[in-house]
Tab-separated table of C-alpha atoms in Angstrom:
chain	number	residue	atom	x	y	z
A	1	MET	CA	0.000	0.000	0.000
A	2	SER	CA	1.352	3.385	-0.996
A	3	PRO	CA	2.147	5.969	1.662
A	4	ARG	CA	-0.493	8.332	0.205
A	5	LYS	CA	-3.256	5.803	0.655
A	6	ALA	CA	-2.167	5.042	4.193
A	7	ARG	CA	-2.217	8.700	5.068
A	8	HIS	CA	-5.805	8.983	3.786
A	9	GLN	CA	-6.965	6.089	5.902
A	10	GLN	CA	-5.392	7.554	8.996
A	11	THR	CA	-7.133	10.850	8.479
A	12	HIS	CA	-10.516	9.165	8.027
A	13	SER	CA	-10.089	7.213	11.244
A	14	GLY	CA	-9.405	10.437	13.137
A	15	ASN	CA	-12.971	11.779	12.405
A	16	ALA	CA	-14.676	9.240	14.664
A	17	PRO	CA	-17.582	10.705	16.795
A	18	LEU	CA	-16.685	11.845	20.299
A	19	VAL	CA	-18.591	10.768	23.400
A	20	SER	CA	-20.541	13.753	24.867
A	21	ASP	CA	-20.756	14.654	28.540
A	22	CYS	CA	-24.417	15.004	29.672
A	23	GLU	CA	-23.649	17.505	32.420
A	24	SER	CA	-21.714	19.783	30.100
A	25	ASP	CA	-24.574	19.708	27.549
A	26	ALA	CA	-27.119	20.618	30.207
A	27	ASN	CA	-25.074	23.606	31.305
A	28	TYR	CA	-24.747	24.758	27.734
A	29	LEU	CA	-28.545	24.620	27.136
A	30	SER	CA	-29.309	26.515	30.352
A	31	ASP	CA	-27.292	29.488	29.153
A	32	LEU	CA	-29.588	30.000	26.167
A	33	PRO	CA	-32.076	32.938	26.462
A	34	VAL	CA	-35.691	32.055	27.310
A	35	PRO	CA	-37.959	32.576	24.283
A	36	PRO	CA	-40.445	35.447	24.759
A	37	VAL	CA	-44.071	34.667	25.619
A	38	GLN	CA	-46.350	35.139	22.647
A	39	ARG	CA	-49.050	37.735	23.443
A	40	THR	CA	-51.912	39.031	21.347
A	41	ASP	CA	-52.196	42.601	20.118
A	42	GLU	CA	-54.992	43.291	22.598
A	43	GLU	CA	-52.835	42.152	25.522
A	44	LEU	CA	-49.954	44.316	24.327
A	45	ASN	CA	-52.224	47.354	23.963
A	46	LEU	CA	-53.724	46.788	27.422
A	47	SER	CA	-50.313	46.637	29.027
A	48	VAL	CA	-49.366	49.930	27.376
A	49	LEU	CA	-52.631	51.664	28.346
A	50	GLN	CA	-52.402	50.483	31.949
A	51	ARG	CA	-49.110	52.337	32.269
A	52	HIS	CA	-51.013	55.576	31.654
A	53	ASN	CA	-54.168	54.654	33.586
A	54	ARG	CA	-54.238	51.797	36.098
A	55	ASP	CA	-58.057	51.641	35.994
A	56	VAL	CA	-58.085	50.336	32.407
A	57	ILE	CA	-59.386	46.746	32.380
A	58	THR	CA	-60.824	46.201	28.871
A	59	LEU	CA	-60.214	47.388	25.328
A	60	GLU	CA	-63.398	48.162	23.399
A	61	TYR	CA	-62.089	49.637	20.144
A	62	VAL	CA	-58.871	50.825	18.467
A	63	ALA	CA	-58.523	53.368	15.639
A	64	PRO	CA	-55.034	53.512	14.107
A	65	TYR	CA	-54.863	57.294	13.732
A	66	ALA	CA	-56.852	60.233	15.114
A	67	VAL	CA	-56.327	63.960	15.676
A	68	VAL	CA	-57.782	65.878	18.633
A	69	TYR	CA	-59.212	69.339	17.949
A	70	GLN	CA	-60.564	71.822	20.492
A	71	PHE	CA	-63.256	74.398	19.795
A	72	SER	CA	-62.225	77.967	20.616
A	73	PRO	CA	-65.053	80.182	21.961
A	74	ASP	CA	-63.098	83.315	20.993
A	75	SER	CA	-62.462	82.516	17.344
A	76	GLN	CA	-65.489	80.193	16.998
A	77	GLN	CA	-63.286	77.728	15.110
A	78	TRP	CA	-61.706	74.326	15.584
A	79	GLU	CA	-58.053	74.438	16.589
A	80	LYS	CA	-55.514	71.622	16.807
A	81	SER	CA	-54.600	70.613	20.344
A	82	GLY	CA	-51.243	69.135	19.339
A	83	ILE	CA	-52.379	65.579	20.186
A	84	GLU	CA	-52.571	62.930	17.476
A	85	GLY	CA	-52.005	59.202	17.458
A	86	THR	CA	-53.806	55.918	18.065
A	87	ALA	CA	-57.300	56.298	19.587
A	88	PHE	CA	-58.654	53.791	22.110
A	89	VAL	CA	-62.040	53.249	23.739
A	90	CYS	CA	-61.237	51.622	27.100
A	91	GLY	CA	-63.303	50.066	29.853
A	92	LEU	CA	-62.424	51.307	33.343
A	93	ARG	CA	-62.716	49.657	36.737
A	94	PRO	CA	-66.257	50.279	38.112
A	95	HIS	CA	-67.082	51.745	41.504
A	96	ALA	CA	-70.141	51.966	43.748
A	97	GLU	CA	-71.721	55.008	42.087
A	98	SER	CA	-71.191	53.816	38.500
A	99	PRO	CA	-71.182	50.112	37.594
A	100	HIS	CA	-69.998	50.942	34.041
A	101	ARG	CA	-67.106	53.275	33.196
A	102	TYR	CA	-65.469	54.028	29.858
A	103	GLU	CA	-62.814	56.401	28.588
A	104	VAL	CA	-61.545	57.734	25.258
A	105	MET	CA	-57.749	57.860	25.123
A	106	VAL	CA	-55.409	59.089	22.379
A	107	LEU	CA	-51.727	58.274	22.822
A	108	ASN	CA	-49.821	61.268	21.503
A	109	ARG	CA	-47.092	60.686	18.927
A	110	ARG	CA	-45.966	64.308	19.045
A	111	GLY	CA	-45.408	64.725	22.766
A	112	LEU	CA	-45.830	63.369	26.257
A	113	ASN	CA	-49.304	64.774	26.910
A	114	ASN	CA	-52.079	62.328	25.985
A	115	PHE	CA	-55.819	62.848	25.618
A	116	ASN	CA	-58.017	61.239	28.279
A	117	LEU	CA	-61.760	61.825	28.587
A	118	GLU	CA	-64.132	59.715	30.687
A	119	LEU	CA	-67.620	59.273	29.235
A	120	LEU	CA	-70.473	60.314	31.542
A	121	ASN	CA	-73.650	61.009	29.544
A	122	ALA	CA	-74.969	60.059	26.129
A	123	THR	CA	-75.887	63.704	25.473
A	124	ASP	CA	-72.199	64.655	25.689
A	125	VAL	CA	-71.485	62.831	22.420
A	126	GLU	CA	-72.382	64.226	18.989
A	127	ILE	CA	-71.489	62.776	15.599
A	128	THR	CA	-70.974	64.922	12.522
A	129	GLU	CA	-69.595	64.157	9.082
A	130	GLU	CA	-66.153	65.360	10.092
A	131	TYR	CA	-65.806	65.087	13.883
A	132	ILE	CA	-66.898	63.067	16.878
A	133	ILE	CA	-67.747	65.908	19.269
A	134	LEU	CA	-67.130	65.258	22.979
A	135	ASN	CA	-68.403	67.715	25.607
A	136	SER	CA	-66.938	67.857	29.103
A	137	THR	CA	-66.555	70.190	32.069
A	138	HIS	CA	-63.337	70.820	33.993
A	139	ASP	CA	-63.398	73.066	37.072
A	140	SER	CA	-66.864	74.374	36.103
A	141	VAL	CA	-65.534	75.403	32.666
A	142	PRO	CA	-67.095	73.678	29.614
A	143	HIS	CA	-64.785	72.225	26.979
A	144	VAL	CA	-65.655	70.954	23.507
A	145	TYR	CA	-63.341	68.508	21.741
A	146	GLY	CA	-63.516	67.210	18.191
A	147	LEU	CA	-62.047	63.809	17.394
A	148	TRP	CA	-61.064	63.424	13.733
A	149	VAL	CA	-60.497	59.776	12.826
A	150	PHE	CA	-58.533	58.850	9.731
A	151	SER	CA	-60.381	56.607	7.273
A	152	GLU	CA	-59.918	55.906	3.584
A	153	PRO	CA	-62.649	55.133	1.049
A	154	PRO	CA	-63.564	51.496	0.427
A	155	PRO	CA	-62.154	48.953	-0.147
A	156	SER	CA	-59.509	50.168	2.305
A	157	SER	CA	-59.289	48.418	5.667
A	158	THR	CA	-59.622	51.782	7.434
A	159	SER	CA	-62.864	52.823	5.711
A	160	HIS	CA	-65.080	51.728	8.639
A	161	HIS	CA	-63.010	53.113	11.521
A	162	ARG	CA	-64.694	56.535	11.789
A	163	THR	CA	-68.244	55.162	11.875
A	164	ALA	CA	-67.388	52.185	14.086
A	165	ILE	CA	-65.574	54.136	16.801
A	166	ALA	CA	-68.296	56.825	16.821
A	167	HIS	CA	-71.028	54.247	17.452
A	168	LYS	CA	-68.896	52.525	20.090
A	169	ILE	CA	-68.396	55.817	21.963
A	170	GLN	CA	-72.141	56.531	21.898
A	171	GLU	CA	-72.957	53.023	23.082
A	172	CYS	CA	-70.507	53.217	26.000
A	173	ALA	CA	-71.713	56.675	27.061
A	174	LEU	CA	-75.343	55.485	27.114
A	175	ARG	CA	-74.368	52.422	29.152
A	176	VAL	CA	-72.610	54.610	31.717
A	177	GLU	CA	-75.605	56.942	32.068
A	178	THR	CA	-78.119	54.099	32.351
A	179	GLY	CA	-76.081	52.268	34.994
A	180	ARG	CA	-75.597	55.394	37.099
A	181	LYS	CA	-79.341	56.210	37.053
A	182	ALA	CA	-80.182	52.646	38.058
A	183	VAL	CA	-77.910	52.919	41.103
A	184	GLN	CA	-79.482	56.249	42.090
A	185	GLU	CA	-83.033	54.879	41.785
A	186	GLU	CA	-82.127	51.854	43.878
A	187	ALA	CA	-80.700	54.106	46.586
A	188	ILE	CA	-83.909	56.198	46.620
A	189	ASN	CA	-86.077	53.075	46.911
A	190	GLU	CA	-84.022	51.775	49.832
A	191	GLU	CA	-84.287	55.155	51.525
A	192	ASP	CA	-88.069	55.170	51.121
A	193	ALA	CA	-88.287	51.632	52.509
A	194	HIS	CA	-86.541	52.672	55.741
A	195	MET	CA	-88.496	55.881	56.248
A	196	ASP	CA	-91.016	54.214	58.576
A	197	ASP	CA	-88.224	53.046	60.871
A	198	GLY	CA	-87.306	56.623	61.755
A	199	VAL	CA	-84.253	58.663	60.965
A	200	PRO	CA	-81.090	57.571	62.826
A	201	MET	CA	-78.919	60.153	64.493
A	202	GLY	CA	-76.156	61.616	62.387
A	203	ARG	CA	-77.822	60.833	59.064
A	204	GLN	CA	-78.815	63.640	56.731
A	205	VAL	CA	-82.539	64.053	56.181
A	206	SER	CA	-83.637	64.519	52.598
A	207	LEU	CA	-86.361	66.947	51.557
A	208	LYS	CA	-88.590	64.039	50.663
A	209	GLU	CA	-88.332	62.614	54.182
A	210	LEU	CA	-88.817	66.029	55.769
A	211	PHE	CA	-91.977	66.882	53.846
A	212	GLY	CA	-93.262	63.348	54.268
A	213	GLN	CA	-93.037	63.600	58.084
A	214	GLN	CA	-94.627	67.060	58.017
A	215	ARG	CA	-97.498	65.668	55.944
A	216	GLN	CA	-98.096	62.912	58.476
A	217	GLN	CA	-98.145	65.470	61.302
A	218	ASP	CA	-100.617	67.638	59.380
A	219	ASP	CA	-102.893	64.664	58.761
A	220	ALA	CA	-102.851	63.730	62.450
A	221	TRP	CA	-103.647	67.329	63.444
A	222	SER	CA	-106.561	67.399	61.009
A	223	VAL	CA	-108.051	64.243	62.538
A	224	ARG	CA	-107.728	65.655	66.045
A	225	SER	CA	-109.232	69.015	65.112
A	226	HIS	CA	-112.256	67.523	63.314
A	227	SER	CA	-112.847	64.779	65.875
A	228	PRO	CA	-112.305	66.425	69.256
A	229	GLN	CA	-112.774	64.560	72.463
A	230	ARG	CA	-115.855	65.657	74.415
A	231	PRO	CA	-114.618	67.314	77.601
A	232	SER	CA	-116.426	67.066	80.893
A	233	THR	CA	-118.632	70.177	80.879
A	234	GLU	CA	-119.223	72.054	84.152
A	235	PHE	CA	-121.879	74.727	83.897
A	236	PRO	CA	-121.338	77.814	86.008
A	237	ILE	CA	-123.564	78.232	89.035
A	238	PRO	CA	-125.864	81.284	88.772
A	239	SER	CA	-125.176	84.060	91.189
A	240	ASP	CA	-128.638	83.937	92.741
A	241	SER	CA	-128.392	80.196	93.350
A	242	ALA	CA	-124.998	80.659	94.910
A	243	PHE	CA	-126.417	83.442	97.058
A	244	PHE	CA	-129.324	81.346	98.288
A	245	ARG	CA	-127.059	78.359	98.899
A	246	SER	CA	-124.636	80.417	100.924
A	247	THR	CA	-127.536	81.969	102.804
A	248	GLN	CA	-129.007	78.606	103.631
A	249	ARG	CA	-125.595	77.232	104.641
A	250	HIS	CA	-124.722	80.088	106.993
A	251	ALA	CA	-128.229	80.945	108.272
A	252	GLN	CA	-128.814	77.979	110.533
A	253	PRO	CA	-131.732	78.510	112.975
A	254	HIS	CA	-130.810	78.515	116.660
A	255	SER	CA	-134.359	77.929	117.947
A	256	PRO	CA	-137.946	77.555	116.663
A	257	ALA	CA	-138.874	80.996	118.008
A	258	VAL	CA	-136.158	82.721	116.092
A	259	SER	CA	-137.200	80.892	112.890
A	260	ALA	CA	-140.821	81.898	113.265
A	261	GLN	CA	-139.848	85.506	113.916
A	262	SER	CA	-137.624	85.602	110.787
A	263	ASN	CA	-140.419	84.056	108.677
A	264	GLY	CA	-142.832	86.722	109.855
A	265	GLN	CA	-140.406	89.475	108.977
A	266	ASP	CA	-139.966	88.034	105.482
A	267	ARG	CA	-143.761	87.962	104.913
A	268	ASN	CA	-144.108	91.572	106.062
A	269	ALA	CA	-141.291	92.630	103.701
A	270	LEU	CA	-143.010	90.916	100.769
A	271	LEU	CA	-146.363	92.472	101.589
A	272	ASP	CA	-144.798	95.939	101.738
A	273	LEU	CA	-143.127	95.291	98.371
A	274	PHE	CA	-146.421	94.310	96.669
A	275	ARG	CA	-148.288	97.192	98.247
A	276	ARG	CA	-145.757	99.741	97.013
A	277	ALA	CA	-145.848	98.243	93.536
A	278	GLY	CA	-149.626	98.524	93.435
A	279	GLU	CA	-149.598	102.160	94.605
A	280	GLY	CA	-147.059	103.033	91.915
A	281	TYR	CA	-149.180	101.391	89.221
A	282	GLN	CA	-152.364	103.256	90.362
A	283	ALA	CA	-150.492	106.548	90.448
A	284	GLY	CA	-149.224	106.023	86.926
A	285	GLY	CA	-152.757	105.255	85.654
A	286	ARG	CA	-154.173	108.485	87.111
A	287	GLY	CA	-151.472	110.632	85.644
A	288	SER	CA	-152.157	109.320	82.164
């Protein structure tokens, strides 16, 4: 065999597979980076929105691009607010006074200030051909915002964004208003149910409770005034009866002789009285 052929065989035998160490392989695999968890677009958007508002819990709608305008009372024109970017309709964490809460948020691409407006009433939302008008009040000062949403004619994928987000905003605002009124009506019904139990100390009395109690008092007074209890009537004693009674009580006879003498004196006094009356009558007749 030629030296060249022998050299080739020796080289081929040197490429035999090596025995691997299991521990060393395990250490090598542990050093590899952990693959990222696959999340949906909605989950990614929620995580971003929750950095700006911790009360965000749901994502109702997303418009890729919108511009926020503000109506100027001085110039009576729409003016750019400097906020434009992706528009979101978010569901917020509810509380006792409002079981449903929603917010319109625009993440600004031009600066750090974003647009946040919580929906309160359905009447605060108006839809025109160009803007979605949102009315709000801050520190007793009314503000009017116009949300312009980018949309292209069909068959573009963005052709429905303006109409869809406008209807979603109206729907959420109506849901908020309806839920808040339901809570208020329930509170009024519970208050009326406990009115008969009396008003506990330290609790504020509403006008309805106050006038209701006054009405009950008025009704009770009316019943008493029209149906009085009959009092025990004591008629006054005439003066002559009182005189004769006192005379009889104090004039007790001491002896039969004294009684007879007083009776005779009384008869003589009566006879004199009748005689004088008769003489006066006769005298009057003669004069006439």
